[in-house]
PDB file of C-alpha atoms in Angstrom:
ATOM      1  CA  MET A   1     190.487 198.174 179.877  1.00 94.00           C
ATOM      2  CA  LYS A   2     193.505 197.706 181.862  1.00 93.00           C
ATOM      3  CA  THR A   3     194.739 194.492 183.616  1.00 96.00           C
ATOM      4  CA  ALA A   4     197.619 193.789 186.094  1.00 96.00           C
ATOM      5  CA  ASN A   5     198.898 190.704 188.219  1.00 97.00           C
ATOM      6  CA  LEU A   6     199.973 191.623 191.807  1.00 96.00           C
ATOM      7  CA  TYR A   7     202.286 188.587 191.704  1.00 96.00           C
ATOM      8  CA  THR A   8     204.031 189.337 188.356  1.00 95.00           C
ATOM      9  CA  ASP A   9     207.711 190.125 188.662  1.00 96.00           C
ATOM     10  CA  LEU A  10     207.279 190.455 192.575  1.00 97.00           C
ATOM     11  CA  GLU A  11     210.547 191.122 194.554  1.00 97.00           C
ATOM     12  CA  PHE A  12     211.158 191.753 198.143  1.00 98.00           C
ATOM     13  CA  ASN A  13     214.072 193.937 199.498  1.00 97.00           C
ATOM     14  CA  GLU A  14     215.541 193.353 202.955  1.00 96.00           C
ATOM     15  CA  LYS A  15     216.235 197.184 203.211  1.00 96.00           C
ATOM     16  CA  ARG A  16     213.064 198.972 201.991  1.00 96.00           C
ATOM     17  CA  PRO A  17     209.656 198.337 200.483  1.00 97.00           C
ATOM     18  CA  LEU A  18     209.547 198.208 196.796  1.00 97.00           C
ATOM     19  CA  ILE A  19     206.854 199.979 194.831  1.00 95.00           C
ATOM     20  CA  ASN A  20     205.400 199.461 191.294  1.00 95.00           C
ATOM     21  CA  VAL A  21     202.493 201.290 189.579  1.00 95.00           C
ATOM     22  CA  LEU A  22     200.284 198.543 188.288  1.00 96.00           C
ATOM     23  CA  PHE A  23     198.256 200.843 186.123  1.00 96.00           C
ATOM     24  CA  GLU A  24     196.563 204.227 186.066  1.00 94.00           C
ATOM     25  CA  THR A  25     192.717 204.764 185.389  1.00 94.00           C
ATOM     26  CA  PRO A  26     191.165 208.054 184.496  1.00 93.00           C
ATOM     27  CA  PHE A  27     190.510 208.647 188.249  1.00 93.00           C
ATOM     28  CA  THR A  28     193.110 206.376 190.259  1.00 95.00           C
ATOM     29  CA  LYS A  29     196.638 204.928 190.516  1.00 95.00           C
ATOM     30  CA  GLU A  30     196.976 201.549 191.431  1.00 97.00           C
ATOM     31  CA  ILE A  31     200.189 200.603 193.204  1.00 97.00           C
ATOM     32  CA  ARG A  32     201.873 197.440 194.653  1.00 98.00           C
ATOM     33  CA  ILE A  33     204.031 197.781 197.599  1.00 98.00           C
ATOM     34  CA  ALA A  34     206.178 194.789 198.429  1.00 98.00           C
ATOM     35  CA  MET A  35     207.318 194.797 202.045  1.00 98.00           C
ATOM     36  CA  HIS A  36     210.052 192.349 203.299  1.00 98.00           C
ATOM     37  CA  SER A  37     209.460 191.276 206.743  1.00 98.00           C
ATOM     38  CA  GLY A  38     210.507 194.005 209.228  1.00 98.00           C
ATOM     39  CA  THR A  39     210.530 196.834 206.659  1.00 98.00           C
ATOM     40  CA  GLU A  40     208.788 199.965 207.495  1.00 97.00           C
ATOM     41  CA  MET A  41     207.141 203.039 205.916  1.00 96.00           C
ATOM     42  CA  LYS A  42     207.742 205.785 208.589  1.00 94.00           C
ATOM     43  CA  LYS A  43     205.054 208.064 209.430  1.00 95.00           C
ATOM     44  CA  HIS A  44     203.646 210.157 206.616  1.00 94.00           C
ATOM     45  CA  ARG A  45     200.260 211.691 205.147  1.00 92.00           C
ATOM     46  CA  THR A  46     198.926 212.529 201.906  1.00 90.00           C
ATOM     47  CA  SER A  47     196.882 215.537 200.537  1.00 91.00           C
ATOM     48  CA  PHE A  48     194.245 213.061 199.088  1.00 93.00           C
ATOM     49  CA  PRO A  49     192.241 210.155 200.423  1.00 96.00           C
ATOM     50  CA  ILE A  50     193.788 206.632 199.932  1.00 96.00           C
ATOM     51  CA  VAL A  51     192.679 203.063 200.069  1.00 98.00           C
ATOM     52  CA  VAL A  52     194.955 200.439 201.461  1.00 98.00           C
ATOM     53  CA  GLU A  53     194.452 196.707 200.893  1.00 98.00           C
ATOM     54  CA  ILE A  54     196.505 193.847 202.354  1.00 98.00           C
ATOM     55  CA  VAL A  55     196.818 191.257 199.610  1.00 98.00           C
ATOM     56  CA  ASP A  56     199.178 189.041 201.472  1.00 98.00           C
ATOM     57  CA  GLY A  57     200.960 188.907 204.670  1.00 98.00           C
ATOM     58  CA  THR A  58     200.540 190.883 207.826  1.00 98.00           C
ATOM     59  CA  ILE A  59     201.214 194.646 208.549  1.00 98.00           C
ATOM     60  CA  ASP A  60     201.128 196.744 211.649  1.00 98.00           C
ATOM     61  CA  PHE A  61     199.364 199.988 210.521  1.00 98.00           C
ATOM     62  CA  GLY A  62     199.800 202.823 212.838  1.00 98.00           C
ATOM     63  CA  VAL A  63     197.011 205.459 212.692  1.00 97.00           C
ATOM     64  CA  ASN A  64     195.025 207.728 215.076  1.00 92.00           C
ATOM     65  CA  ASN A  65     197.474 206.707 217.987  1.00 93.00           C
ATOM     66  CA  GLU A  66     196.824 203.061 217.814  1.00 96.00           C
ATOM     67  CA  ILE A  67     198.339 200.198 215.856  1.00 98.00           C
ATOM     68  CA  LEU A  68     195.982 198.071 213.611  1.00 98.00           C
ATOM     69  CA  ASN A  69     197.180 194.504 213.019  1.00 98.00           C
ATOM     70  CA  LEU A  70     195.979 194.189 209.240  1.00 98.00           C
ATOM     71  CA  LYS A  71     195.937 190.813 207.639  1.00 98.00           C
ATOM     72  CA  LYS A  72     195.532 189.247 204.245  1.00 98.00           C
ATOM     73  CA  GLY A  73     192.169 190.537 202.881  1.00 98.00           C
ATOM     74  CA  SER A  74     192.079 193.756 205.173  1.00 98.00           C
ATOM     75  CA  LEU A  75     191.127 197.001 203.694  1.00 98.00           C
ATOM     76  CA  ILE A  76     191.396 200.450 205.224  1.00 98.00           C
ATOM     77  CA  SER A  77     190.585 203.997 203.824  1.00 98.00           C
ATOM     78  CA  LEU A  78     191.958 207.182 205.117  1.00 97.00           C
ATOM     79  CA  ASP A  79     191.072 210.756 204.408  1.00 97.00           C
ATOM     80  CA  SER A  80     193.691 213.306 203.362  1.00 95.00           C
ATOM     81  CA  ASN A  81     196.144 214.442 205.900  1.00 95.00           C
ATOM     82  CA  VAL A  82     195.899 211.482 208.276  1.00 97.00           C
ATOM     83  CA  PRO A  83     199.242 210.458 209.574  1.00 97.00           C
ATOM     84  CA  HIS A  84     199.975 206.748 209.302  1.00 97.00           C
ATOM     85  CA  ASP A  85     202.917 204.322 209.098  1.00 97.00           C
ATOM     86  CA  LEU A  86     203.344 200.789 208.153  1.00 98.00           C
ATOM     87  CA  LYS A  87     205.629 197.798 209.401  1.00 98.00           C
ATOM     88  CA  ALA A  88     205.604 194.482 207.867  1.00 98.00           C
ATOM     89  CA  LEU A  89     205.367 191.465 210.261  1.00 98.00           C
ATOM     90  CA  GLU A  90     206.029 189.123 207.574  1.00 98.00           C
ATOM     91  CA  ASN A  91     206.605 189.446 203.770  1.00 98.00           C
ATOM     92  CA  SER A  92     203.706 191.280 202.665  1.00 98.00           C
ATOM     93  CA  ILE A  93     201.942 192.650 199.396  1.00 98.00           C
ATOM     94  CA  VAL A  94     199.999 195.944 199.857  1.00 98.00           C
ATOM     95  CA  LYS A  95     197.876 197.545 197.183  1.00 98.00           C
ATOM     96  CA  LEU A  96     197.426 201.206 197.489  1.00 97.00           C
ATOM     97  CA  THR A  97     194.849 203.089 195.572  1.00 97.00           C
ATOM     98  CA  LEU A  98     195.674 206.747 194.992  1.00 95.00           C
ATOM     99  CA  THR A  99     193.481 209.471 193.441  1.00 93.00           C
ATOM    100  CA  LYS A 100     194.788 210.616 190.058  1.00 87.00           C
ATOM    101  CA  ASN A 101     195.746 213.852 191.557  1.00 86.00           C
ATOM    102  CA  ASP A 102     198.315 212.262 193.990  1.00 86.00           C
ATOM    103  CA  GLU A 103     201.846 212.003 192.807  1.00 81.00           C
ATOM    104  CA  MET A 104     204.011 208.867 192.926  1.00 78.00           C
ATOM    105  CA  SER A 105     207.017 210.830 193.813  1.00 82.00           C
ATOM    106  CA  ARG A 106     205.296 211.401 197.178  1.00 79.00           C
ATOM    107  CA  VAL A 107     205.261 207.663 197.774  1.00 83.00           C
ATOM    108  CA  GLU A 108     208.737 207.321 196.655  1.00 83.00           C
ATOM    109  CA  LYS A 109     209.894 209.808 199.178  1.00 83.00           C
ATOM    110  CA  VAL A 110     208.270 208.063 201.984  1.00 81.00           C
ATOM    111  CA  ILE A 111     210.028 204.739 201.104  1.00 80.00           C
ATOM    112  CA  GLU A 112     213.351 206.555 200.783  1.00 77.00           C
ATOM    113  CA  GLY A 113     212.961 207.897 204.197  1.00 67.00           C
TER     114      GLY A 113
END
């Protein structure tokens, strides 16, 4: 059994999103992304399916040539190789579920730009 709290040690950075691995299971990696209002994750894609949950705040989520306004409680799943981007409209907490095969370094590269 593993537990985590999305609000423990929560910090926001005005320049870029901050990521933390909450825990890993035999099949997933659970990640928190803290996005300060106005910060972005530029267009990127992954080789594996993902699930994104907006835990708090509001995110403009660009996918399939449209922008979805995702608010607290929204979930979206994407298949592999689907380009997408995120922009925080207010301080926001995003929970990202990756498959075990996906690499944290890929997410870090997206945030570094």
